[in-house]
Amino acid sequence: MDSFLKKTEILLDEEISEKKFIDKVSFFLNRECYIYAIIPEYEEDLLKKISTDFIAVKSISISHISPWNVGQLGYIKDEKKQYIYEFYLRSTTMDYVVFSEVDVSEHLQTINKKNIDIYKIFEMSRIPHITIGADGQWINIIEYN
């Protein structure tokens, strides 16, 4: 089944600028971009910055970080790609960030404490998406043929 999966890693410069990052992502996501994420509550300044555009679906325990941590599961329809760099910068403190041209917001309700992996929504439905690699050193482009 994975024979139709195409995963490409794009290495990023250590100090990549916002414009260069957006250009790299825009090469694969030509249209509007949906950003799906679980934003930990300790990322208060990010939550405030995006509060008018972030649609919180539900609070979810992210106990793998610590037993009392809670995150906001939700998404942004980022038509101008104005938030993707901010999420890239925070990717080292947020485990789940996905960029896609496809609206999967109705599937976010399936995420819970026992099934926190939002990547599975994209993988099981074979939806092209972009994730950020460890320490923000690369982006993963996942495509299906």
mmCIF file of N, CA and C in Angstrom:
data_model
loop_
_atom_site.group_PDB
_atom_site.id
_atom_site.type_symbol
_atom_site.label_atom_id
_atom_site.label_comp_id
_atom_site.label_asym_id
_atom_site.label_seq_id
_atom_site.Cartn_x
_atom_site.Cartn_y
_atom_site.Cartn_z
ATOM 1 N N MET A 1 0.815 -1.195 0.000
ATOM 2 C CA MET A 1 0.000 0.000 0.000
ATOM 3 C C MET A 1 0.862 1.264 0.000
ATOM 4 N N ASP A 2 2.000 1.238 0.692
ATOM 5 C CA ASP A 2 2.880 2.391 0.734
ATOM 6 C C ASP A 2 3.648 2.577 -0.570
ATOM 7 N N SER A 3 3.498 1.663 -1.521
ATOM 8 C CA SER A 3 4.212 1.807 -2.781
ATOM 9 C C SER A 3 3.774 3.068 -3.522
ATOM 10 N N PHE A 4 2.617 3.617 -3.191
ATOM 11 C CA PHE A 4 2.131 4.832 -3.818
ATOM 12 C C PHE A 4 2.464 6.072 -2.993
ATOM 13 N N LEU A 5 3.103 5.869 -1.872
ATOM 14 C CA LEU A 5 3.507 6.969 -1.007
ATOM 15 C C LEU A 5 4.824 7.546 -1.512
ATOM 16 N N LYS A 6 4.882 8.850 -1.628
ATOM 17 C CA LYS A 6 6.119 9.521 -1.998
ATOM 18 C C LYS A 6 6.437 10.522 -0.897
ATOM 19 N N LYS A 7 7.553 10.303 -0.216
ATOM 20 C CA LYS A 7 7.968 11.189 0.868
ATOM 21 C C LYS A 7 9.278 11.857 0.470
ATOM 22 N N THR A 8 9.276 13.168 0.478
ATOM 23 C CA THR A 8 10.458 13.939 0.118
ATOM 24 C C THR A 8 10.855 14.803 1.301
ATOM 25 N N GLU A 9 12.125 14.754 1.658
ATOM 26 C CA GLU A 9 12.646 15.617 2.715
ATOM 27 C C GLU A 9 13.371 16.782 2.069
ATOM 28 N N ILE A 10 12.989 17.983 2.452
ATOM 29 C CA ILE A 10 13.631 19.188 1.959
ATOM 30 C C ILE A 10 14.399 19.804 3.128
ATOM 31 N N LEU A 11 15.719 19.799 3.024
ATOM 32 C CA LEU A 11 16.534 20.389 4.077
ATOM 33 C C LEU A 11 16.360 21.896 4.077
ATOM 34 N N LEU A 12 16.372 22.473 5.276
ATOM 35 C CA LEU A 12 16.205 23.912 5.423
ATOM 36 C C LEU A 12 17.491 24.536 5.942
ATOM 37 N N ASP A 13 17.758 25.753 5.519
ATOM 38 C CA ASP A 13 18.892 26.485 6.070
ATOM 39 C C ASP A 13 18.667 26.667 7.564
ATOM 40 N N GLU A 14 19.758 26.698 8.304
ATOM 41 C CA GLU A 14 19.655 26.818 9.762
ATOM 42 C C GLU A 14 18.881 28.070 10.182
ATOM 43 N N GLU A 15 19.081 29.152 9.505
ATOM 44 C CA GLU A 15 18.391 30.416 9.814
ATOM 45 C C GLU A 15 17.530 30.832 8.628
ATOM 46 N N ILE A 16 16.622 29.982 8.216
ATOM 47 C CA ILE A 16 15.796 30.265 7.038
ATOM 48 C C ILE A 16 14.883 31.452 7.316
ATOM 49 N N SER A 17 14.791 32.327 6.330
ATOM 50 C CA SER A 17 13.933 33.502 6.479
ATOM 51 C C SER A 17 12.470 33.114 6.259
ATOM 52 N N GLU A 18 11.600 33.982 6.688
ATOM 53 C CA GLU A 18 10.168 33.740 6.516
ATOM 54 C C GLU A 18 9.818 33.608 5.038
ATOM 55 N N LYS A 19 10.341 34.510 4.213
ATOM 56 C CA LYS A 19 10.032 34.475 2.789
ATOM 57 C C LYS A 19 10.497 33.166 2.146
ATOM 58 N N LYS A 20 11.716 32.737 2.456
ATOM 59 C CA LYS A 20 12.236 31.497 1.866
ATOM 60 C C LYS A 20 11.429 30.287 2.329
ATOM 61 N N PHE A 21 11.034 30.283 3.602
ATOM 62 C CA PHE A 21 10.233 29.164 4.101
ATOM 63 C C PHE A 21 8.879 29.125 3.395
ATOM 64 N N ILE A 22 8.226 30.260 3.298
ATOM 65 C CA ILE A 22 6.920 30.321 2.636
ATOM 66 C C ILE A 22 7.052 29.918 1.174
ATOM 67 N N ASP A 23 8.129 30.347 0.518
ATOM 68 C CA ASP A 23 8.348 29.961 -0.885
ATOM 69 C C ASP A 23 8.485 28.448 -1.033
ATOM 70 N N LYS A 24 9.219 27.807 -0.122
ATOM 71 C CA LYS A 24 9.403 26.345 -0.186
ATOM 72 C C LYS A 24 8.073 25.625 -0.004
ATOM 73 N N VAL A 25 7.293 26.052 0.972
ATOM 74 C CA VAL A 25 6.004 25.417 1.223
ATOM 75 C C VAL A 25 5.039 25.697 0.065
ATOM 76 N N SER A 26 5.063 26.932 -0.432
ATOM 77 C CA SER A 26 4.153 27.322 -1.518
ATOM 78 C C SER A 26 4.425 26.559 -2.811
ATOM 79 N N PHE A 27 5.643 26.068 -2.983
ATOM 80 C CA PHE A 27 5.955 25.269 -4.161
ATOM 81 C C PHE A 27 5.095 24.006 -4.195
ATOM 82 N N PHE A 28 4.784 23.463 -3.014
ATOM 83 C CA PHE A 28 3.986 22.235 -2.909
ATOM 84 C C PHE A 28 2.524 22.518 -2.596
ATOM 85 N N LEU A 29 2.260 23.602 -1.908
ATOM 86 C CA LEU A 29 0.890 23.988 -1.577
ATOM 87 C C LEU A 29 0.584 25.279 -2.325
ATOM 88 N N ASN A 30 0.066 25.150 -3.509
ATOM 89 C CA ASN A 30 -0.159 26.313 -4.374
ATOM 90 C C ASN A 30 -1.346 27.150 -3.940
ATOM 91 N N ARG A 31 -2.359 26.495 -3.441
ATOM 92 C CA ARG A 31 -3.586 27.200 -3.058
ATOM 93 C C ARG A 31 -3.520 27.575 -1.587
ATOM 94 N N GLU A 32 -4.690 27.802 -1.028
ATOM 95 C CA GLU A 32 -4.767 28.099 0.402
ATOM 96 C C GLU A 32 -4.202 26.943 1.209
ATOM 97 N N CYS A 33 -3.844 27.233 2.404
ATOM 98 C CA CYS A 33 -3.203 26.243 3.259
ATOM 99 C C CYS A 33 -3.994 26.101 4.551
ATOM 100 N N TYR A 34 -4.255 24.880 4.918
ATOM 101 C CA TYR A 34 -4.822 24.609 6.235
ATOM 102 C C TYR A 34 -3.675 24.196 7.141
ATOM 103 N N ILE A 35 -3.671 24.747 8.333
ATOM 104 C CA ILE A 35 -2.678 24.375 9.338
ATOM 105 C C ILE A 35 -3.429 23.663 10.449
ATOM 106 N N TYR A 36 -3.052 22.421 10.697
ATOM 107 C CA TYR A 36 -3.652 21.627 11.769
ATOM 108 C C TYR A 36 -2.598 21.469 12.851
ATOM 109 N N ALA A 37 -3.021 21.639 14.098
ATOM 110 C CA ALA A 37 -2.028 21.579 15.171
ATOM 111 C C ALA A 37 -2.685 21.294 16.514
ATOM 112 N N ILE A 38 -1.854 20.780 17.399
ATOM 113 C CA ILE A 38 -2.202 20.720 18.812
ATOM 114 C C ILE A 38 -1.267 21.717 19.481
ATOM 115 N N ILE A 39 -1.828 22.825 19.908
ATOM 116 C CA ILE A 39 -1.033 23.901 20.485
ATOM 117 C C ILE A 39 -1.075 23.780 22.003
ATOM 118 N N PRO A 40 0.074 23.497 22.628
ATOM 119 C CA PRO A 40 0.099 23.402 24.094
ATOM 120 C C PRO A 40 -0.296 24.732 24.736
ATOM 121 N N GLU A 41 -0.953 24.656 25.882
ATOM 122 C CA GLU A 41 -1.395 25.876 26.556
ATOM 123 C C GLU A 41 -0.236 26.789 26.939
ATOM 124 N N TYR A 42 0.958 26.229 27.114
ATOM 125 C CA TYR A 42 2.085 27.097 27.465
ATOM 126 C C TYR A 42 2.524 27.979 26.294
ATOM 127 N N GLU A 43 1.982 27.754 25.119
ATOM 128 C CA GLU A 43 2.227 28.610 23.959
ATOM 129 C C GLU A 43 1.172 29.724 23.927
ATOM 130 N N GLU A 44 0.989 30.380 25.083
ATOM 131 C CA GLU A 44 -0.041 31.410 25.233
ATOM 132 C C GLU A 44 0.081 32.531 24.212
ATOM 133 N N ASP A 45 1.305 32.995 23.978
ATOM 134 C CA ASP A 45 1.476 34.109 23.043
ATOM 135 C C ASP A 45 1.075 33.720 21.620
ATOM 136 N N LEU A 46 1.331 32.487 21.215
ATOM 137 C CA LEU A 46 0.889 32.027 19.901
ATOM 138 C C LEU A 46 -0.634 31.975 19.849
ATOM 139 N N LEU A 47 -1.241 31.423 20.879
ATOM 140 C CA LEU A 47 -2.707 31.340 20.910
ATOM 141 C C LEU A 47 -3.337 32.737 20.836
ATOM 142 N N LYS A 48 -2.736 33.709 21.504
ATOM 143 C CA LYS A 48 -3.253 35.085 21.437
ATOM 144 C C LYS A 48 -3.070 35.666 20.046
ATOM 145 N N LYS A 49 -1.912 35.430 19.459
ATOM 146 C CA LYS A 49 -1.590 35.996 18.144
ATOM 147 C C LYS A 49 -2.534 35.487 17.058
ATOM 148 N N ILE A 50 -2.934 34.238 17.138
ATOM 149 C CA ILE A 50 -3.763 33.640 16.088
ATOM 150 C C ILE A 50 -5.231 33.500 16.491
ATOM 151 N N SER A 51 -5.608 34.065 17.624
ATOM 152 C CA SER A 51 -6.935 33.825 18.216
ATOM 153 C C SER A 51 -8.101 34.132 17.286
ATOM 154 N N THR A 52 -7.966 35.102 16.411
ATOM 155 C CA THR A 52 -9.097 35.429 15.541
ATOM 156 C C THR A 52 -9.257 34.440 14.387
ATOM 157 N N ASP A 53 -8.194 33.694 14.062
ATOM 158 C CA ASP A 53 -8.243 32.766 12.928
ATOM 159 C C ASP A 53 -8.206 31.289 13.321
ATOM 160 N N PHE A 54 -7.710 30.982 14.500
ATOM 161 C CA PHE A 54 -7.584 29.589 14.941
ATOM 162 C C PHE A 54 -8.935 29.080 15.407
ATOM 163 N N ILE A 55 -9.356 27.969 14.848
ATOM 164 C CA ILE A 55 -10.619 27.346 15.236
ATOM 165 C C ILE A 55 -10.281 26.160 16.132
ATOM 166 N N ALA A 56 -10.529 26.327 17.421
ATOM 167 C CA ALA A 56 -10.251 25.263 18.390
ATOM 168 C C ALA A 56 -11.390 24.259 18.335
ATOM 169 N N VAL A 57 -11.035 23.009 18.124
ATOM 170 C CA VAL A 57 -12.028 21.938 18.050
ATOM 171 C C VAL A 57 -12.284 21.381 19.446
ATOM 172 N N LYS A 58 -11.181 21.177 20.198
ATOM 173 C CA LYS A 58 -11.328 20.702 21.574
ATOM 174 C C LYS A 58 -9.994 20.766 22.299
ATOM 175 N N SER A 59 -10.083 20.750 23.615
ATOM 176 C CA SER A 59 -8.889 20.633 24.448
ATOM 177 C C SER A 59 -8.555 19.163 24.553
ATOM 178 N N ILE A 60 -7.266 18.882 24.576
ATOM 179 C CA ILE A 60 -6.843 17.490 24.628
ATOM 180 C C ILE A 60 -5.621 17.373 25.526
ATOM 181 N N SER A 61 -5.593 16.327 26.318
ATOM 182 C CA SER A 61 -4.444 16.073 27.190
ATOM 183 C C SER A 61 -3.268 15.643 26.335
ATOM 184 N N ILE A 62 -2.143 16.276 26.564
ATOM 185 C CA ILE A 62 -0.919 15.874 25.880
ATOM 186 C C ILE A 62 0.048 15.355 26.943
ATOM 187 N N SER A 63 -0.380 14.265 27.551
ATOM 188 C CA SER A 63 0.315 13.712 28.708
ATOM 189 C C SER A 63 1.694 13.174 28.399
ATOM 190 N N HIS A 64 2.038 12.979 27.124
ATOM 191 C CA HIS A 64 3.384 12.518 26.813
ATOM 192 C C HIS A 64 4.418 13.594 27.138
ATOM 193 N N ILE A 65 3.978 14.852 27.240
ATOM 194 C CA ILE A 65 4.876 15.942 27.631
ATOM 195 C C ILE A 65 4.947 15.999 29.156
ATOM 196 N N SER A 66 3.824 16.072 29.792
ATOM 197 C CA SER A 66 3.708 15.948 31.248
ATOM 198 C C SER A 66 2.242 15.684 31.549
ATOM 199 N N PRO A 67 1.940 15.025 32.670
ATOM 200 C CA PRO A 67 0.565 14.576 32.912
ATOM 201 C C PRO A 67 -0.473 15.694 33.017
ATOM 202 N N TRP A 68 -0.064 16.898 33.273
ATOM 203 C CA TRP A 68 -1.028 17.971 33.458
ATOM 204 C C TRP A 68 -1.106 18.917 32.260
ATOM 205 N N ASN A 69 -0.350 18.663 31.212
ATOM 206 C CA ASN A 69 -0.388 19.545 30.041
ATOM 207 C C ASN A 69 -1.607 19.286 29.177
ATOM 208 N N VAL A 70 -2.172 20.376 28.721
ATOM 209 C CA VAL A 70 -3.331 20.340 27.842
ATOM 210 C C VAL A 70 -2.992 21.162 26.611
ATOM 211 N N GLY A 71 -3.509 20.748 25.484
ATOM 212 C CA GLY A 71 -3.313 21.502 24.252
ATOM 213 C C GLY A 71 -4.638 21.761 23.576
ATOM 214 N N GLN A 72 -4.632 22.751 22.703
ATOM 215 C CA GLN A 72 -5.813 23.068 21.914
ATOM 216 C C GLN A 72 -5.653 22.441 20.534
ATOM 217 N N LEU A 73 -6.518 21.504 20.223
ATOM 218 C CA LEU A 73 -6.541 20.873 18.909
ATOM 219 C C LEU A 73 -7.404 21.736 18.007
ATOM 220 N N GLY A 74 -6.861 22.113 16.861
ATOM 221 C CA GLY A 74 -7.640 22.934 15.958
ATOM 222 C C GLY A 74 -6.923 23.186 14.659
ATOM 223 N N TYR A 75 -7.408 24.194 13.953
ATOM 224 C CA TYR A 75 -6.857 24.480 12.637
ATOM 225 C C TYR A 75 -7.071 25.936 12.256
ATOM 226 N N ILE A 76 -6.319 26.341 11.254
ATOM 227 C CA ILE A 76 -6.445 27.664 10.645
ATOM 228 C C ILE A 76 -6.553 27.465 9.138
ATOM 229 N N LYS A 77 -7.477 28.152 8.535
ATOM 230 C CA LYS A 77 -7.509 28.223 7.075
ATOM 231 C C LYS A 77 -6.681 29.453 6.729
ATOM 232 N N ASP A 78 -5.435 29.221 6.343
ATOM 233 C CA ASP A 78 -4.447 30.283 6.142
ATOM 234 C C ASP A 78 -4.343 30.602 4.658
ATOM 235 N N GLU A 79 -5.290 31.372 4.153
ATOM 236 C CA GLU A 79 -5.364 31.666 2.724
ATOM 237 C C GLU A 79 -4.149 32.435 2.215
ATOM 238 N N LYS A 80 -3.565 33.276 3.055
ATOM 239 C CA LYS A 80 -2.426 34.100 2.638
ATOM 240 C C LYS A 80 -1.092 33.537 3.128
ATOM 241 N N LYS A 81 -1.147 32.380 3.754
ATOM 242 C CA LYS A 81 0.053 31.735 4.309
ATOM 243 C C LYS A 81 0.798 32.677 5.260
ATOM 244 N N GLN A 82 0.030 33.397 6.052
ATOM 245 C CA GLN A 82 0.616 34.349 6.978
ATOM 246 C C GLN A 82 1.049 33.726 8.297
ATOM 247 N N TYR A 83 0.590 32.504 8.584
ATOM 248 C CA TYR A 83 0.911 31.882 9.870
ATOM 249 C C TYR A 83 1.879 30.699 9.765
ATOM 250 N N ILE A 84 2.152 30.225 8.575
ATOM 251 C CA ILE A 84 2.942 28.993 8.485
ATOM 252 C C ILE A 84 4.347 29.151 9.053
ATOM 253 N N TYR A 85 4.947 30.308 8.888
ATOM 254 C CA TYR A 85 6.300 30.498 9.428
ATOM 255 C C TYR A 85 6.270 30.507 10.947
ATOM 256 N N GLU A 86 5.248 31.094 11.516
ATOM 257 C CA GLU A 86 5.103 31.111 12.983
ATOM 258 C C GLU A 86 4.992 29.688 13.530
ATOM 259 N N PHE A 87 4.244 28.850 12.845
ATOM 260 C CA PHE A 87 4.128 27.454 13.271
ATOM 261 C C PHE A 87 5.449 26.715 13.065
ATOM 262 N N TYR A 88 6.144 27.038 11.993
ATOM 263 C CA TYR A 88 7.464 26.440 11.786
ATOM 264 C C TYR A 88 8.402 26.795 12.946
ATOM 265 N N LEU A 89 8.416 28.051 13.336
ATOM 266 C CA LEU A 89 9.288 28.481 14.434
ATOM 267 C C LEU A 89 8.953 27.772 15.744
ATOM 268 N N ARG A 90 7.688 27.445 15.940
ATOM 269 C CA ARG A 90 7.245 26.793 17.186
ATOM 270 C C ARG A 90 7.288 25.275 17.107
ATOM 271 N N SER A 91 7.665 24.732 15.982
ATOM 272 C CA SER A 91 7.582 23.282 15.786
ATOM 273 C C SER A 91 8.464 22.499 16.765
ATOM 274 N N THR A 92 9.462 23.117 17.334
ATOM 275 C CA THR A 92 10.312 22.399 18.291
ATOM 276 C C THR A 92 9.624 22.227 19.639
ATOM 277 N N THR A 93 8.579 23.000 19.894
ATOM 278 C CA THR A 93 7.842 22.868 21.159
ATOM 279 C C THR A 93 6.438 22.310 20.952
ATOM 280 N N MET A 94 6.090 22.022 19.703
ATOM 281 C CA MET A 94 4.776 21.464 19.382
ATOM 282 C C MET A 94 4.979 20.194 18.568
ATOM 283 N N ASP A 95 4.456 19.087 19.045
ATOM 284 C CA ASP A 95 4.669 17.807 18.375
ATOM 285 C C ASP A 95 3.849 17.625 17.105
ATOM 286 N N TYR A 96 2.706 18.235 17.021
ATOM 287 C CA TYR A 96 1.801 17.965 15.907
ATOM 288 C C TYR A 96 1.464 19.237 15.149
ATOM 289 N N VAL A 97 2.074 19.389 13.977
ATOM 290 C CA VAL A 97 1.792 20.490 13.062
ATOM 291 C C VAL A 97 1.763 19.898 11.655
ATOM 292 N N VAL A 98 0.679 20.156 10.929
ATOM 293 C CA VAL A 98 0.516 19.640 9.571
ATOM 294 C C VAL A 98 -0.002 20.767 8.683
ATOM 295 N N PHE A 99 0.589 20.889 7.492
ATOM 296 C CA PHE A 99 0.113 21.822 6.477
ATOM 297 C C PHE A 99 -0.505 20.997 5.348
ATOM 298 N N SER A 100 -1.661 21.445 4.849
ATOM 299 C CA SER A 100 -2.316 20.730 3.759
ATOM 300 C C SER A 100 -3.239 21.675 3.007
ATOM 301 N N GLU A 101 -3.527 21.342 1.758
ATOM 302 C CA GLU A 101 -4.523 22.086 0.993
ATOM 303 C C GLU A 101 -5.930 21.529 1.213
ATOM 304 N N VAL A 102 -6.033 20.442 1.935
ATOM 305 C CA VAL A 102 -7.305 19.741 2.097
ATOM 306 C C VAL A 102 -7.902 20.021 3.473
ATOM 307 N N ASP A 103 -9.191 20.301 3.490
ATOM 308 C CA ASP A 103 -9.914 20.538 4.735
ATOM 309 C C ASP A 103 -10.319 19.190 5.345
ATOM 310 N N VAL A 104 -9.699 18.834 6.459
ATOM 311 C CA VAL A 104 -10.048 17.598 7.173
ATOM 312 C C VAL A 104 -10.596 17.915 8.570
ATOM 313 N N SER A 105 -11.077 19.136 8.739
ATOM 314 C CA SER A 105 -11.507 19.587 10.063
ATOM 315 C C SER A 105 -12.571 18.690 10.687
ATOM 316 N N GLU A 106 -13.442 18.101 9.874
ATOM 317 C CA GLU A 106 -14.487 17.237 10.444
ATOM 318 C C GLU A 106 -13.913 15.967 11.061
ATOM 319 N N HIS A 107 -12.698 15.601 10.682
ATOM 320 C CA HIS A 107 -12.063 14.399 11.227
ATOM 321 C C HIS A 107 -11.321 14.656 12.540
ATOM 322 N N LEU A 108 -11.167 15.899 12.912
ATOM 323 C CA LEU A 108 -10.414 16.211 14.135
ATOM 324 C C LEU A 108 -11.106 15.690 15.387
ATOM 325 N N GLN A 109 -12.402 15.474 15.325
ATOM 326 C CA GLN A 109 -13.131 14.935 16.483
ATOM 327 C C GLN A 109 -12.667 13.526 16.841
ATOM 328 N N THR A 110 -12.033 12.827 15.907
ATOM 329 C CA THR A 110 -11.571 11.463 16.190
ATOM 330 C C THR A 110 -10.315 11.447 17.057
ATOM 331 N N ILE A 111 -9.672 12.592 17.208
ATOM 332 C CA ILE A 111 -8.466 12.676 18.024
ATOM 333 C C ILE A 111 -8.851 12.703 19.498
ATOM 334 N N ASN A 112 -8.176 11.880 20.282
ATOM 335 C CA ASN A 112 -8.407 11.855 21.722
ATOM 336 C C ASN A 112 -7.109 11.502 22.434
ATOM 337 N N LYS A 113 -7.164 11.408 23.751
ATOM 338 C CA LYS A 113 -5.957 11.162 24.551
ATOM 339 C C LYS A 113 -5.261 9.855 24.148
ATOM 340 N N LYS A 114 -6.040 8.854 23.781
ATOM 341 C CA LYS A 114 -5.457 7.565 23.395
ATOM 342 C C LYS A 114 -4.996 7.547 21.944
ATOM 343 N N ASN A 115 -5.548 8.441 21.133
ATOM 344 C CA ASN A 115 -5.218 8.505 19.702
ATOM 345 C C ASN A 115 -4.906 9.955 19.351
ATOM 346 N N ILE A 116 -3.740 10.430 19.762
ATOM 347 C CA ILE A 116 -3.393 11.845 19.616
ATOM 348 C C ILE A 116 -2.711 12.168 18.282
ATOM 349 N N ASP A 117 -2.356 11.173 17.518
ATOM 350 C CA ASP A 117 -1.573 11.348 16.300
ATOM 351 C C ASP A 117 -2.430 11.881 15.150
ATOM 352 N N ILE A 118 -2.388 13.195 14.914
ATOM 353 C CA ILE A 118 -3.202 13.772 13.839
ATOM 354 C C ILE A 118 -2.668 13.424 12.452
ATOM 355 N N TYR A 119 -1.421 12.971 12.374
ATOM 356 C CA TYR A 119 -0.864 12.564 11.084
ATOM 357 C C TYR A 119 -1.654 11.402 10.484
ATOM 358 N N LYS A 120 -2.219 10.563 11.332
ATOM 359 C CA LYS A 120 -2.951 9.384 10.839
ATOM 360 C C LYS A 120 -4.173 9.768 10.021
ATOM 361 N N ILE A 121 -4.783 10.902 10.309
ATOM 362 C CA ILE A 121 -5.922 11.367 9.508
ATOM 363 C C ILE A 121 -5.502 11.497 8.047
ATOM 364 N N PHE A 122 -4.325 12.047 7.833
ATOM 365 C CA PHE A 122 -3.826 12.267 6.480
ATOM 366 C C PHE A 122 -3.338 10.972 5.844
ATOM 367 N N GLU A 123 -2.650 10.164 6.625
ATOM 368 C CA GLU A 123 -2.097 8.916 6.100
ATOM 369 C C GLU A 123 -3.192 7.921 5.720
ATOM 370 N N MET A 124 -4.181 7.762 6.584
ATOM 371 C CA MET A 124 -5.243 6.786 6.317
ATOM 372 C C MET A 124 -6.113 7.211 5.133
ATOM 373 N N SER A 125 -6.299 8.513 4.969
ATOM 374 C CA SER A 125 -7.105 9.007 3.854
ATOM 375 C C SER A 125 -6.265 9.338 2.628
ATOM 376 N N ARG A 126 -4.951 9.119 2.743
ATOM 377 C CA ARG A 126 -4.004 9.349 1.652
ATOM 378 C C ARG A 126 -4.100 10.777 1.121
ATOM 379 N N ILE A 127 -4.044 11.722 2.036
ATOM 380 C CA ILE A 127 -4.145 13.143 1.723
ATOM 381 C C ILE A 127 -2.742 13.748 1.732
ATOM 382 N N PRO A 128 -2.330 14.387 0.652
ATOM 383 C CA PRO A 128 -1.013 15.032 0.624
ATOM 384 C C PRO A 128 -0.904 16.076 1.745
ATOM 385 N N HIS A 129 0.276 16.139 2.346
ATOM 386 C CA HIS A 129 0.488 17.077 3.440
ATOM 387 C C HIS A 129 1.972 17.324 3.666
ATOM 388 N N ILE A 130 2.253 18.301 4.494
ATOM 389 C CA ILE A 130 3.621 18.646 4.852
ATOM 390 C C ILE A 130 3.744 18.638 6.362
ATOM 391 N N THR A 131 4.825 18.028 6.846
ATOM 392 C CA THR A 131 5.141 18.061 8.266
ATOM 393 C C THR A 131 6.538 18.665 8.427
ATOM 394 N N ILE A 132 6.879 18.979 9.647
ATOM 395 C CA ILE A 132 8.179 19.579 9.932
ATOM 396 C C ILE A 132 9.034 18.556 10.655
ATOM 397 N N GLY A 133 10.252 18.367 10.161
ATOM 398 C CA GLY A 133 11.164 17.400 10.745
ATOM 399 C C GLY A 133 11.746 17.868 12.077
ATOM 400 N N ALA A 134 12.465 16.979 12.709
ATOM 401 C CA ALA A 134 13.047 17.231 14.032
ATOM 402 C C ALA A 134 13.851 18.535 14.041
ATOM 403 N N ASP A 135 13.640 19.296 15.086
ATOM 404 C CA ASP A 135 14.350 20.560 15.305
ATOM 405 C C ASP A 135 14.195 21.543 14.146
ATOM 406 N N GLY A 136 13.160 21.375 13.328
ATOM 407 C CA GLY A 136 12.914 22.295 12.225
ATOM 408 C C GLY A 136 13.995 22.284 11.166
ATOM 409 N N GLN A 137 14.728 21.184 11.054
ATOM 410 C CA GLN A 137 15.837 21.116 10.106
ATOM 411 C C GLN A 137 15.392 20.783 8.689
ATOM 412 N N TRP A 138 14.182 20.285 8.528
ATOM 413 C CA TRP A 138 13.677 19.949 7.206
ATOM 414 C C TRP A 138 12.157 19.932 7.241
ATOM 415 N N ILE A 139 11.565 19.899 6.046
ATOM 416 C CA ILE A 139 10.132 19.651 5.937
ATOM 417 C C ILE A 139 9.952 18.350 5.179
ATOM 418 N N ASN A 140 8.911 17.619 5.537
ATOM 419 C CA ASN A 140 8.562 16.357 4.889
ATOM 420 C C ASN A 140 7.364 16.619 3.987
ATOM 421 N N ILE A 141 7.531 16.335 2.719
ATOM 422 C CA ILE A 141 6.454 16.462 1.750
ATOM 423 C C ILE A 141 5.913 15.054 1.516
ATOM 424 N N ILE A 142 4.669 14.809 1.890
ATOM 425 C CA ILE A 142 4.071 13.498 1.720
ATOM 426 C C ILE A 142 3.008 13.606 0.627
ATOM 427 N N GLU A 143 3.220 12.837 -0.432
ATOM 428 C CA GLU A 143 2.304 12.833 -1.573
ATOM 429 C C GLU A 143 1.884 11.393 -1.846
ATOM 430 N N TYR A 144 0.745 11.233 -2.482
ATOM 431 C CA TYR A 144 0.234 9.909 -2.844
ATOM 432 C C TYR A 144 -0.081 9.908 -4.330
ATOM 433 N N ASN A 145 0.261 8.787 -4.976
ATOM 434 C CA ASN A 145 -0.025 8.630 -6.406
ATOM 435 C C ASN A 145 -1.198 7.700 -6.611
#
